[in-house]
PDB file of C-alpha atoms in Angstrom:
ATOM      1  CA  MET G  21      30.703  19.705 -56.140  1.00 39.00           C
ATOM      2  CA  LYS G  22      29.117  22.922 -55.597  1.00 45.00           C
ATOM      3  CA  ILE G  23      32.140  24.846 -57.529  1.00 40.00           C
ATOM      4  CA  TYR G  24      32.679  22.098 -60.388  1.00 42.00           C
ATOM      5  CA  LYS G  25      28.847  22.261 -61.199  1.00 45.00           C
ATOM      6  CA  GLN G  26      29.083  26.297 -61.533  1.00 45.00           C
ATOM      7  CA  LEU G  27      32.488  25.709 -63.452  1.00 41.00           C
ATOM      8  CA  LEU G  28      30.906  23.212 -65.833  1.00 42.00           C
ATOM      9  CA  ARG G  29      27.748  25.430 -66.438  1.00 44.00           C
ATOM     10  CA  GLY G  30      29.972  28.511 -67.347  1.00 42.00           C
ATOM     11  CA  ALA G  31      32.174  26.251 -69.895  1.00 42.00           C
ATOM     12  CA  CYS G  32      28.570  25.405 -71.175  1.00 40.00           C
ATOM     13  CA  LEU G  33      27.379  28.787 -71.735  1.00 42.00           C
ATOM     14  CA  GLY G  34      30.922  30.233 -72.964  1.00 42.00           C
ATOM     15  CA  VAL G  35      31.384  27.740 -75.524  1.00 42.00           C
ATOM     16  CA  ILE G  36      27.501  28.210 -76.363  1.00 43.00           C
ATOM     17  CA  THR G  37      27.821  32.145 -76.437  1.00 41.00           C
ATOM     18  CA  PHE G  38      31.329  31.843 -78.614  1.00 42.00           C
ATOM     19  CA  ALA G  39      29.735  29.988 -81.144  1.00 44.00           C
ATOM     20  CA  LEU G  40      26.971  32.148 -81.592  1.00 44.00           C
ATOM     21  CA  LEU G  41      29.469  35.475 -82.200  1.00 41.00           C
ATOM     22  CA  VAL G  42      31.758  33.201 -83.979  1.00 43.00           C
ATOM     23  CA  THR G  43      28.967  32.643 -86.643  1.00 43.00           C
ATOM     24  CA  SER G  44      26.936  36.428 -86.384  1.00 43.00           C
ATOM     25  CA  ALA G  45      30.649  38.104 -86.594  1.00 41.00           C
ATOM     26  CA  CYS G  46      32.621  36.608 -89.385  1.00 42.00           C
ATOM     27  CA  TRP G  47      31.803  37.769 -92.444  1.00 39.00           C
ATOM     28  CA  GLY G  48      34.478  35.963 -94.384  1.00 40.00           C
ATOM     29  CA  GLY G  49      38.033  38.321 -93.604  1.00 46.00           C
ATOM     30  CA  ALA G  50      38.978  41.566 -93.954  1.00 47.00           C
ATOM     31  CA  SER G  51      40.398  40.845 -97.126  1.00 53.00           C
ATOM     32  CA  ALA G  52      37.740  38.767 -99.169  1.00 56.00           C
ATOM     33  CA  SER G  53      36.288  40.346-102.093  1.00 56.00           C
ATOM     34  CA  PRO G  54      32.226  41.439-101.534  1.00 53.00           C
ATOM     35  CA  SER G  55      31.508  38.740-103.797  1.00 59.00           C
ATOM     36  CA  HIS G  56      33.068  36.120-101.281  1.00 66.00           C
ATOM     37  CA  LYS G  57      32.138  37.996 -98.138  1.00 65.00           C
ATOM     38  CA  LEU G  58      28.142  37.646 -99.096  1.00 66.00           C
ATOM     39  CA  ILE G  59      28.431  34.212 -99.976  1.00 73.00           C
ATOM     40  CA  SER G  60      30.593  33.120 -96.901  1.00 76.00           C
ATOM     41  CA  GLN G  61      27.442  35.227 -94.901  1.00 75.00           C
ATOM     42  CA  LEU G  62      25.149  32.739 -96.439  1.00 78.00           C
ATOM     43  CA  ASP G  63      27.414  29.785 -95.296  1.00 84.00           C
ATOM     44  CA  ASN G  64      27.520  31.309 -91.941  1.00 81.00           C
ATOM     45  CA  ASN G  65      23.544  31.350 -91.729  1.00 80.00           C
ATOM     46  CA  ALA G  66      23.424  27.813 -92.483  1.00 86.00           C
ATOM     47  CA  ILE G  67      26.296  26.654 -90.060  1.00 86.00           C
ATOM     48  CA  ALA G  68      23.872  28.466 -87.757  1.00 80.00           C
ATOM     49  CA  ALA G  69      20.847  26.599 -88.834  1.00 82.00           C
ATOM     50  CA  ARG G  70      22.310  23.488 -88.256  1.00 87.00           C
ATOM     51  CA  GLU G  71      24.145  24.439 -84.919  1.00 82.00           C
ATOM     52  CA  ALA G  72      20.926  26.065 -83.365  1.00 80.00           C
ATOM     53  CA  GLN G  73      18.915  22.483 -84.783  1.00 85.00           C
ATOM     54  CA  LEU G  74      21.628  20.187 -83.040  1.00 86.00           C
ATOM     55  CA  THR G  75      21.739  21.916 -79.783  1.00 80.00           C
ATOM     56  CA  LEU G  76      17.770  22.051 -79.745  1.00 80.00           C
ATOM     57  CA  LYS G  77      17.814  18.252 -80.406  1.00 86.00           C
ATOM     58  CA  GLU G  78      20.718  17.826 -77.871  1.00 82.00           C
ATOM     59  CA  LEU G  79      19.024  19.410 -75.004  1.00 78.00           C
ATOM     60  CA  VAL G  80      15.689  17.556 -75.526  1.00 82.00           C
ATOM     61  CA  ASP G  81      17.780  14.278 -75.179  1.00 83.00           C
ATOM     62  CA  LEU G  82      19.428  15.470 -72.653  1.00 77.00           C
ATOM     63  CA  LYS G  83      15.687  16.348 -71.008  1.00 76.00           C
ATOM     64  CA  LEU G  84      16.610  19.741 -70.164  1.00 71.00           C
ATOM     65  CA  PHE G  85      14.337  21.378 -72.966  1.00 72.00           C
ATOM     66  CA  ALA G  86      10.269  20.076 -73.473  1.00 77.00           C
ATOM     67  CA  GLN G  87      10.155  18.562 -77.177  1.00 82.00           C
ATOM     68  CA  GLU G  88       7.033  20.519 -78.057  1.00 81.00           C
ATOM     69  CA  SER G  89       8.999  24.019 -77.382  1.00 76.00           C
ATOM     70  CA  ALA G  90      12.313  22.729 -79.069  1.00 79.00           C
ATOM     71  CA  GLN G  91       9.792  21.947 -82.283  1.00 84.00           C
ATOM     72  CA  ALA G  92       8.438  24.736 -82.431  1.00 79.00           C
ATOM     73  CA  LEU G  93      11.126  27.297 -82.078  1.00 76.00           C
ATOM     74  CA  GLY G  94      13.029  24.476 -83.968  1.00 82.00           C
ATOM     75  CA  GLY G  95      10.166  25.451 -87.116  1.00 82.00           C
ATOM     76  CA  LYS G  96      11.185  29.197 -86.950  1.00 76.00           C
ATOM     77  CA  VAL G  97      14.628  28.250 -87.340  1.00 78.00           C
ATOM     78  CA  GLU G  98      13.482  26.004 -90.344  1.00 84.00           C
ATOM     79  CA  GLY G  99      12.263  28.952 -92.067  1.00 78.00           C
ATOM     80  CA  PHE G 100      15.088  30.434 -91.954  1.00 75.00           C
ATOM     81  CA  ARG G 101      17.423  27.935 -93.637  1.00 83.00           C
ATOM     82  CA  ALA G 102      15.023  27.610 -96.240  1.00 81.00           C
ATOM     83  CA  ALA G 103      14.893  31.139 -97.140  1.00 75.00           C
ATOM     84  CA  ASN G 104      18.699  31.127 -96.690  1.00 79.00           C
ATOM     85  CA  ARG G 105      19.104  27.912 -98.967  1.00 84.00           C
ATOM     86  CA  GLN G 106      16.933  29.907-101.759  1.00 76.00           C
ATOM     87  CA  LEU G 107      19.562  32.752-101.874  1.00 75.00           C
ATOM     88  CA  ILE G 108      22.464  30.205-102.074  1.00 80.00           C
ATOM     89  CA  ASP G 109      20.776  28.593-105.216  1.00 79.00           C
ATOM     90  CA  PHE G 110      20.415  32.233-106.605  1.00 70.00           C
ATOM     91  CA  ALA G 111      23.924  33.178-106.253  1.00 72.00           C
ATOM     92  CA  ASP G 112      24.807  29.712-107.657  1.00 75.00           C
ATOM     93  CA  SER G 113      22.624  30.664-110.671  1.00 70.00           C
ATOM     94  CA  PRO G 114      24.318  31.175-113.931  1.00 63.00           C
ATOM     95  CA  GLU G 115      22.292  34.594-113.595  1.00 55.00           C
ATOM     96  CA  PHE G 116      24.516  35.652-110.925  1.00 58.00           C
ATOM     97  CA  LYS G 117      27.824  34.507-112.421  1.00 59.00           C
ATOM     98  CA  SER G 118      27.838  35.305-115.718  1.00 57.00           C
ATOM     99  CA  VAL G 119      30.860  37.482-117.066  1.00 59.00           C
ATOM    100  CA  GLY G 120      30.862  39.159-120.622  1.00 60.00           C
ATOM    101  CA  PRO G 121      33.667  38.996-122.789  1.00 67.00           C
ATOM    102  CA  ASN G 122      35.028  42.429-121.946  1.00 67.00           C
ATOM    103  CA  GLY G 123      34.808  41.872-118.015  1.00 60.00           C
ATOM    104  CA  GLU G 124      31.208  43.335-117.613  1.00 56.00           C
ATOM    105  CA  ARG G 125      28.709  41.130-115.553  1.00 52.00           C
ATOM    106  CA  VAL G 126      26.303  40.443-117.732  1.00 50.00           C
ATOM    107  CA  ILE G 127      23.409  39.500-114.956  1.00 48.00           C
ATOM    108  CA  THR G 128      20.494  38.562-116.650  1.00 48.00           C
ATOM    109  CA  PHE G 129      17.884  39.564-114.159  1.00 47.00           C
ATOM    110  CA  THR G 130      14.695  38.834-115.803  1.00 49.00           C
ATOM    111  CA  VAL G 131      11.875  40.950-114.543  1.00 50.00           C
ATOM    112  CA  ALA G 132      11.098  37.257-112.654  1.00 50.00           C
ATOM    113  CA  GLY G 133      14.767  37.515-111.393  1.00 52.00           C
ATOM    114  CA  LYS G 134      14.279  40.496-109.676  1.00 55.00           C
ATOM    115  CA  ILE G 135      10.941  40.105-108.085  1.00 57.00           C
ATOM    116  CA  LYS G 136      12.880  36.300-106.930  1.00 57.00           C
ATOM    117  CA  ALA G 137      15.434  38.405-105.206  1.00 58.00           C
ATOM    118  CA  GLU G 138      12.950  41.074-104.044  1.00 61.00           C
ATOM    119  CA  GLN G 139      11.126  38.656-102.508  1.00 63.00           C
ATOM    120  CA  LEU G 140      13.720  36.641-101.133  1.00 60.00           C
ATOM    121  CA  ALA G 141      15.324  39.504 -99.498  1.00 61.00           C
ATOM    122  CA  GLU G 142      11.618  40.662 -97.820  1.00 66.00           C
ATOM    123  CA  ILE G 143      11.570  36.559 -96.860  1.00 63.00           C
ATOM    124  CA  LEU G 144      15.203  36.540 -95.148  1.00 62.00           C
ATOM    125  CA  LYS G 145      14.615  39.301 -93.225  1.00 65.00           C
ATOM    126  CA  THR G 146      10.946  38.522 -91.935  1.00 66.00           C
ATOM    127  CA  THR G 147      12.554  34.937 -90.705  1.00 61.00           C
ATOM    128  CA  ALA G 148      15.651  36.447 -89.388  1.00 62.00           C
ATOM    129  CA  GLN G 149      13.210  38.902 -87.319  1.00 65.00           C
ATOM    130  CA  ALA G 150      10.852  35.961 -86.101  1.00 63.00           C
ATOM    131  CA  VAL G 151      13.901  34.245 -84.957  1.00 59.00           C
ATOM    132  CA  LEU G 152      15.306  36.808 -83.034  1.00 61.00           C
ATOM    133  CA  ALA G 153      11.927  37.767 -81.536  1.00 63.00           C
ATOM    134  CA  SER G 154      12.110  34.078 -80.140  1.00 59.00           C
ATOM    135  CA  LYS G 155      14.296  34.934 -76.847  1.00 59.00           C
ATOM    136  CA  ASP G 156      13.647  32.005 -75.504  1.00 55.00           C
ATOM    137  CA  LEU G 157      15.554  30.340 -78.648  1.00 51.00           C
ATOM    138  CA  PHE G 158      19.205  31.826 -77.782  1.00 52.00           C
ATOM    139  CA  PRO G 159      18.404  33.081 -73.997  1.00 55.00           C
ATOM    140  CA  ASN G 160      21.820  33.268 -73.940  1.00 57.00           C
ATOM    141  CA  ILE G 161      22.778  35.551 -76.579  1.00 58.00           C
ATOM    142  CA  SER G 162      24.619  38.885 -75.749  1.00 62.00           C
ATOM    143  CA  ASP G 163      23.332  42.154 -76.217  1.00 67.00           C
ATOM    144  CA  ALA G 164      26.106  42.877 -78.175  1.00 66.00           C
ATOM    145  CA  ALA G 165      25.596  39.618 -80.584  1.00 62.00           C
ATOM    146  CA  ARG G 166      22.177  40.309 -80.803  1.00 62.00           C
ATOM    147  CA  ALA G 167      22.803  43.997 -81.918  1.00 65.00           C
ATOM    148  CA  LYS G 168      24.890  42.213 -84.655  1.00 61.00           C
ATOM    149  CA  TRP G 169      21.632  40.375 -86.437  1.00 60.00           C
ATOM    150  CA  THR G 170      19.849  43.174 -86.038  1.00 63.00           C
ATOM    151  CA  ALA G 171      22.108  45.349 -87.785  1.00 63.00           C
ATOM    152  CA  LEU G 172      22.662  42.539 -90.420  1.00 58.00           C
ATOM    153  CA  ILE G 173      18.698  42.499 -90.883  1.00 60.00           C
ATOM    154  CA  GLN G 174      19.184  46.226 -91.434  1.00 62.00           C
ATOM    155  CA  ALA G 175      21.884  45.786 -93.912  1.00 59.00           C
ATOM    156  CA  VAL G 176      19.904  43.011 -96.290  1.00 57.00           C
ATOM    157  CA  ASP G 177      16.806  45.486 -96.610  1.00 59.00           C
ATOM    158  CA  GLN G 178      19.234  48.774 -97.323  1.00 59.00           C
ATOM    159  CA  THR G 179      21.219  45.976 -99.934  1.00 54.00           C
ATOM    160  CA  ALA G 180      17.921  44.946-101.450  1.00 54.00           C
ATOM    161  CA  LYS G 181      16.924  48.871-101.582  1.00 58.00           C
ATOM    162  CA  LEU G 182      20.134  49.874-103.197  1.00 55.00           C
ATOM    163  CA  ALA G 183      20.143  47.019-105.770  1.00 53.00           C
ATOM    164  CA  ILE G 184      17.021  47.636-107.164  1.00 54.00           C
ATOM    165  CA  GLN G 185      18.160  51.437-107.177  1.00 54.00           C
ATOM    166  CA  LEU G 186      20.893  50.498-109.447  1.00 51.00           C
ATOM    167  CA  ILE G 187      19.093  47.739-111.501  1.00 51.00           C
ATOM    168  CA  ASN G 188      16.347  50.433-112.364  1.00 53.00           C
ATOM    169  CA  GLN G 189      18.798  52.743-113.472  1.00 49.00           C
ATOM    170  CA  LEU G 190      20.632  50.453-115.576  1.00 46.00           C
ATOM    171  CA  LYS G 191      19.807  50.751-119.354  1.00 41.00           C
ATOM    172  CA  THR G 192      18.545  47.339-120.519  1.00 43.00           C
ATOM    173  CA  LYS G 193      19.774  45.763-123.518  1.00 43.00           C
ATOM    174  CA  PRO G 194      18.952  46.041-126.604  1.00 44.00           C
ATOM    175  CA  ASN G 195      16.099  43.697-127.972  1.00 45.00           C
ATOM    176  CA  THR G 196      16.284  41.710-124.572  1.00 43.00           C
ATOM    177  CA  PRO G 197      14.226  44.263-122.228  1.00 42.00           C
ATOM    178  CA  THR G 198      14.452  41.869-119.656  1.00 43.00           C
ATOM    179  CA  ALA G 199      18.079  41.437-119.150  1.00 46.00           C
ATOM    180  CA  PHE G 200      20.519  44.031-117.914  1.00 48.00           C
ATOM    181  CA  VAL G 201      23.953  44.462-118.569  1.00 51.00           C
ATOM    182  CA  ILE G 202      26.326  46.165-115.983  1.00 52.00           C
ATOM    183  CA  ALA G 203      29.645  47.985-116.940  1.00 54.00           C
ATOM    184  CA  PRO G 204      32.820  47.281-114.873  1.00 57.00           C
ATOM    185  CA  ALA G 205      32.402  50.523-113.150  1.00 53.00           C
ATOM    186  CA  ASP G 206      28.887  49.922-112.648  1.00 52.00           C
ATOM    187  CA  ILE G 207      30.026  46.470-110.960  1.00 55.00           C
ATOM    188  CA  GLU G 208      31.968  48.627-108.578  1.00 56.00           C
ATOM    189  CA  LEU G 209      28.598  50.310-107.579  1.00 52.00           C
ATOM    190  CA  LEU G 210      26.604  47.122-106.927  1.00 51.00           C
ATOM    191  CA  ASN G 211      30.208  45.837-104.972  1.00 56.00           C
ATOM    192  CA  HIS G 212      29.295  48.599-102.947  1.00 52.00           C
ATOM    193  CA  ALA G 213      25.778  47.872-102.519  1.00 48.00           C
ATOM    194  CA  LYS G 214      26.641  44.337-101.328  1.00 48.00           C
ATOM    195  CA  GLU G 215      29.116  45.539 -98.933  1.00 52.00           C
ATOM    196  CA  ALA G 216      26.012  46.527 -96.716  1.00 42.00           C
ATOM    197  CA  PHE G 217      25.895  43.117 -96.192  1.00 40.00           C
ATOM    198  CA  VAL G 218      29.068  42.576 -94.469  1.00 40.00           C
ATOM    199  CA  GLU G 219      29.411  45.910 -92.552  1.00 37.00           C
TER     200      GLU G 219
ATOM    201  CA  MET Y  23      31.681  37.961 -66.087  1.00 38.00           C
ATOM    202  CA  ASN Y  24      27.949  39.304 -64.847  1.00 44.00           C
ATOM    203  CA  ASN Y  25      26.479  38.284 -67.790  1.00 46.00           C
ATOM    204  CA  THR Y  26      27.632  35.022 -68.335  1.00 43.00           C
ATOM    205  CA  ILE Y  27      27.030  34.175 -64.516  1.00 47.00           C
ATOM    206  CA  THR Y  28      23.199  35.380 -65.507  1.00 49.00           C
ATOM    207  CA  ILE Y  29      23.053  33.441 -68.975  1.00 46.00           C
ATOM    208  CA  ALA Y  30      24.216  30.025 -66.749  1.00 48.00           C
ATOM    209  CA  LYS Y  31      21.816  30.431 -64.478  1.00 52.00           C
ATOM    210  CA  GLN Y  32      19.071  31.014 -67.300  1.00 51.00           C
ATOM    211  CA  GLN Y  33      20.221  28.114 -69.426  1.00 52.00           C
ATOM    212  CA  LEU Y  34      20.833  25.593 -67.345  1.00 58.00           C
ATOM    213  CA  THR Y  35      17.750  26.333 -65.053  1.00 61.00           C
ATOM    214  CA  ALA Y  36      16.333  23.076 -66.687  1.00 57.00           C
ATOM    215  CA  ALA Y  37      18.691  21.087 -65.447  1.00 63.00           C
ATOM    216  CA  GLU Y  38      17.732  21.977 -61.904  1.00 63.00           C
ATOM    217  CA  GLY Y  39      14.912  19.216 -62.547  1.00 66.00           C
ATOM    218  CA  LEU Y  40      17.023  16.650 -62.497  1.00 68.00           C
ATOM    219  CA  THR Y  41      19.235  15.660 -59.279  1.00 66.00           C
ATOM    220  CA  GLY Y  42      22.212  14.213 -58.056  1.00 67.00           C
ATOM    221  CA  ILE Y  43      24.659  12.326 -60.810  1.00 71.00           C
ATOM    222  CA  ASP Y  44      21.837  12.523 -63.373  1.00 69.00           C
ATOM    223  CA  GLN Y  45      22.331  15.999 -62.973  1.00 66.00           C
ATOM    224  CA  LEU Y  46      25.805  16.243 -63.146  1.00 69.00           C
ATOM    225  CA  PHE Y  47      26.068  13.767 -66.314  1.00 70.00           C
ATOM    226  CA  ALA Y  48      23.419  15.963 -68.082  1.00 69.00           C
ATOM    227  CA  ILE Y  49      25.540  18.750 -67.581  1.00 68.00           C
ATOM    228  CA  ILE Y  50      29.216  16.981 -68.632  1.00 71.00           C
ATOM    229  CA  ALA Y  51      26.931  15.386 -71.655  1.00 71.00           C
ATOM    230  CA  LEU Y  52      25.816  18.776 -72.583  1.00 69.00           C
ATOM    231  CA  GLY Y  53      29.630  20.750 -72.132  1.00 68.00           C
ATOM    232  CA  GLN Y  54      30.934  18.122 -74.197  1.00 71.00           C
ATOM    233  CA  PHE Y  55      28.190  18.628 -76.991  1.00 74.00           C
ATOM    234  CA  LEU Y  56      28.854  21.959 -77.160  1.00 70.00           C
ATOM    235  CA  LEU Y  57      32.734  21.908 -77.038  1.00 71.00           C
ATOM    236  CA  GLY Y  58      32.693  19.328 -80.102  1.00 75.00           C
ATOM    237  CA  ARG Y  59      30.620  21.619 -81.430  1.00 76.00           C
ATOM    238  CA  GLY Y  60      32.865  24.313 -80.742  1.00 73.00           C
ATOM    239  CA  PHE Y  61      35.320  23.552 -82.482  1.00 75.00           C
ATOM    240  CA  ILE Y  62      33.424  21.797 -85.735  1.00 81.00           C
ATOM    241  CA  VAL Y  63      32.089  25.785 -86.058  1.00 79.00           C
ATOM    242  CA  LEU Y  64      35.376  27.207 -85.790  1.00 77.00           C
ATOM    243  CA  SER Y  65      36.906  24.944 -88.503  1.00 81.00           C
ATOM    244  CA  ASP Y  66      33.711  25.435 -90.379  1.00 83.00           C
ATOM    245  CA  VAL Y  67      33.743  29.097 -90.765  1.00 80.00           C
ATOM    246  CA  GLN Y  68      37.784  29.305 -90.549  1.00 78.00           C
ATOM    247  CA  ALA Y  69      37.282  27.334 -93.986  1.00 81.00           C
ATOM    248  CA  HIS Y  70      36.044  30.175 -95.777  1.00 75.00           C
ATOM    249  CA  GLY Y  71      39.465  31.835 -96.383  1.00 75.00           C
ATOM    250  CA  ALA Y  72      40.825  28.971 -98.133  1.00 78.00           C
ATOM    251  CA  LEU Y  73      37.955  28.005-100.371  1.00 80.00           C
ATOM    252  CA  ASP Y  74      37.087  29.899-103.859  1.00 76.00           C
ATOM    253  CA  ASP Y  75      33.483  30.882-104.309  1.00 75.00           C
ATOM    254  CA  GLN Y  76      32.474  27.966-105.790  1.00 80.00           C
ATOM    255  CA  GLY Y  77      34.036  25.891-102.592  1.00 84.00           C
ATOM    256  CA  VAL Y  78      32.209  28.450-100.261  1.00 85.00           C
ATOM    257  CA  LEU Y  79      28.971  27.947-102.360  1.00 85.00           C
ATOM    258  CA  ASP Y  80      29.639  24.146-101.907  1.00 90.00           C
ATOM    259  CA  ALA Y  81      30.198  23.827 -98.209  1.00 92.00           C
ATOM    260  CA  ALA Y  82      26.882  26.531 -97.942  1.00 91.00           C
ATOM    261  CA  LYS Y  83      24.807  23.754 -99.464  1.00 94.00           C
ATOM    262  CA  ALA Y  84      26.471  21.162 -97.557  1.00 95.00           C
ATOM    263  CA  HIS Y  85      25.925  22.702 -94.190  1.00 93.00           C
ATOM    264  CA  ASP Y  86      22.022  23.429 -95.672  1.00 94.00           C
ATOM    265  CA  ALA Y  87      21.668  19.909 -95.918  1.00 96.00           C
ATOM    266  CA  GLU Y  88      22.961  19.147 -92.383  1.00 94.00           C
ATOM    267  CA  ALA Y  89      20.862  21.640 -90.829  1.00 93.00           C
ATOM    268  CA  ALA Y  90      17.850  20.415 -92.434  1.00 95.00           C
ATOM    269  CA  GLU Y  91      18.892  16.816 -91.305  1.00 95.00           C
ATOM    270  CA  ALA Y  92      18.878  18.243 -87.959  1.00 93.00           C
ATOM    271  CA  TRP Y  93      15.853  19.624 -88.403  1.00 94.00           C
ATOM    272  CA  LYS Y  94      14.518  16.109 -89.790  1.00 94.00           C
ATOM    273  CA  ALA Y  95      15.792  14.508 -86.522  1.00 93.00           C
ATOM    274  CA  LEU Y  96      14.352  17.575 -84.347  1.00 91.00           C
ATOM    275  CA  SER Y  97      10.949  16.978 -85.833  1.00 91.00           C
ATOM    276  CA  ASN Y  98      10.540  13.726 -85.707  1.00 88.00           C
ATOM    277  CA  GLY Y  99      11.314  13.575 -82.014  1.00 75.00           C
TER     278      GLY Y  99
END
């Protein structure tokens, strides 16, 4: 009986670790475009939040984890999910996806939109750090997986800085001082900045 | 391997509070749940390769809604 119990314990934890590694390590495939990798990461974040909440609920139902502790940790995951949802909506907005007649990407990054992007990047980083700091939440997460999450947080910060630098260097469109037109060559630079999300 | 054993000990220390068949059933139920979730996660992540950008965005919104529902269930006890 003792051996079976140990096997079951190993299997349980193996699956948890595997699921976390999958959701934290897969950024959408090596051949995917930068934008595809970016939104794939947003989807991975949503999947990871869902799995964290479902696992916490199951642990409570099985009386393996206290309700109060689960709700406290779940609240932090919920903050991460909410910030991630804002980024999903932002990525799905016309501003993010608009393409001009000559192939240029016309990002109508209004001043408000630019501030929003900076704020969202900061919110996501802060909430992700709060989740990571809760070692009780994922006591089983490997050091390698934790390092990947930490690298992602740093990449988010770096990407936000690169994007802001790029936007600041772009000329504003005549008569529309709050909009930016990004030429195809500059799109490459922006895509390079986005790569920081996935490396 | 050592890490897995350490993890197993930490994660399921709470199960020590249960005894006998209750403990075994709890561990089996958790194992089944996690195994099922593992396959779902794999299939969700693999779907990225077959979807276009809009498809992934739509999937992300659906997964986000599921996460919000799961939090609602957890927060309501």
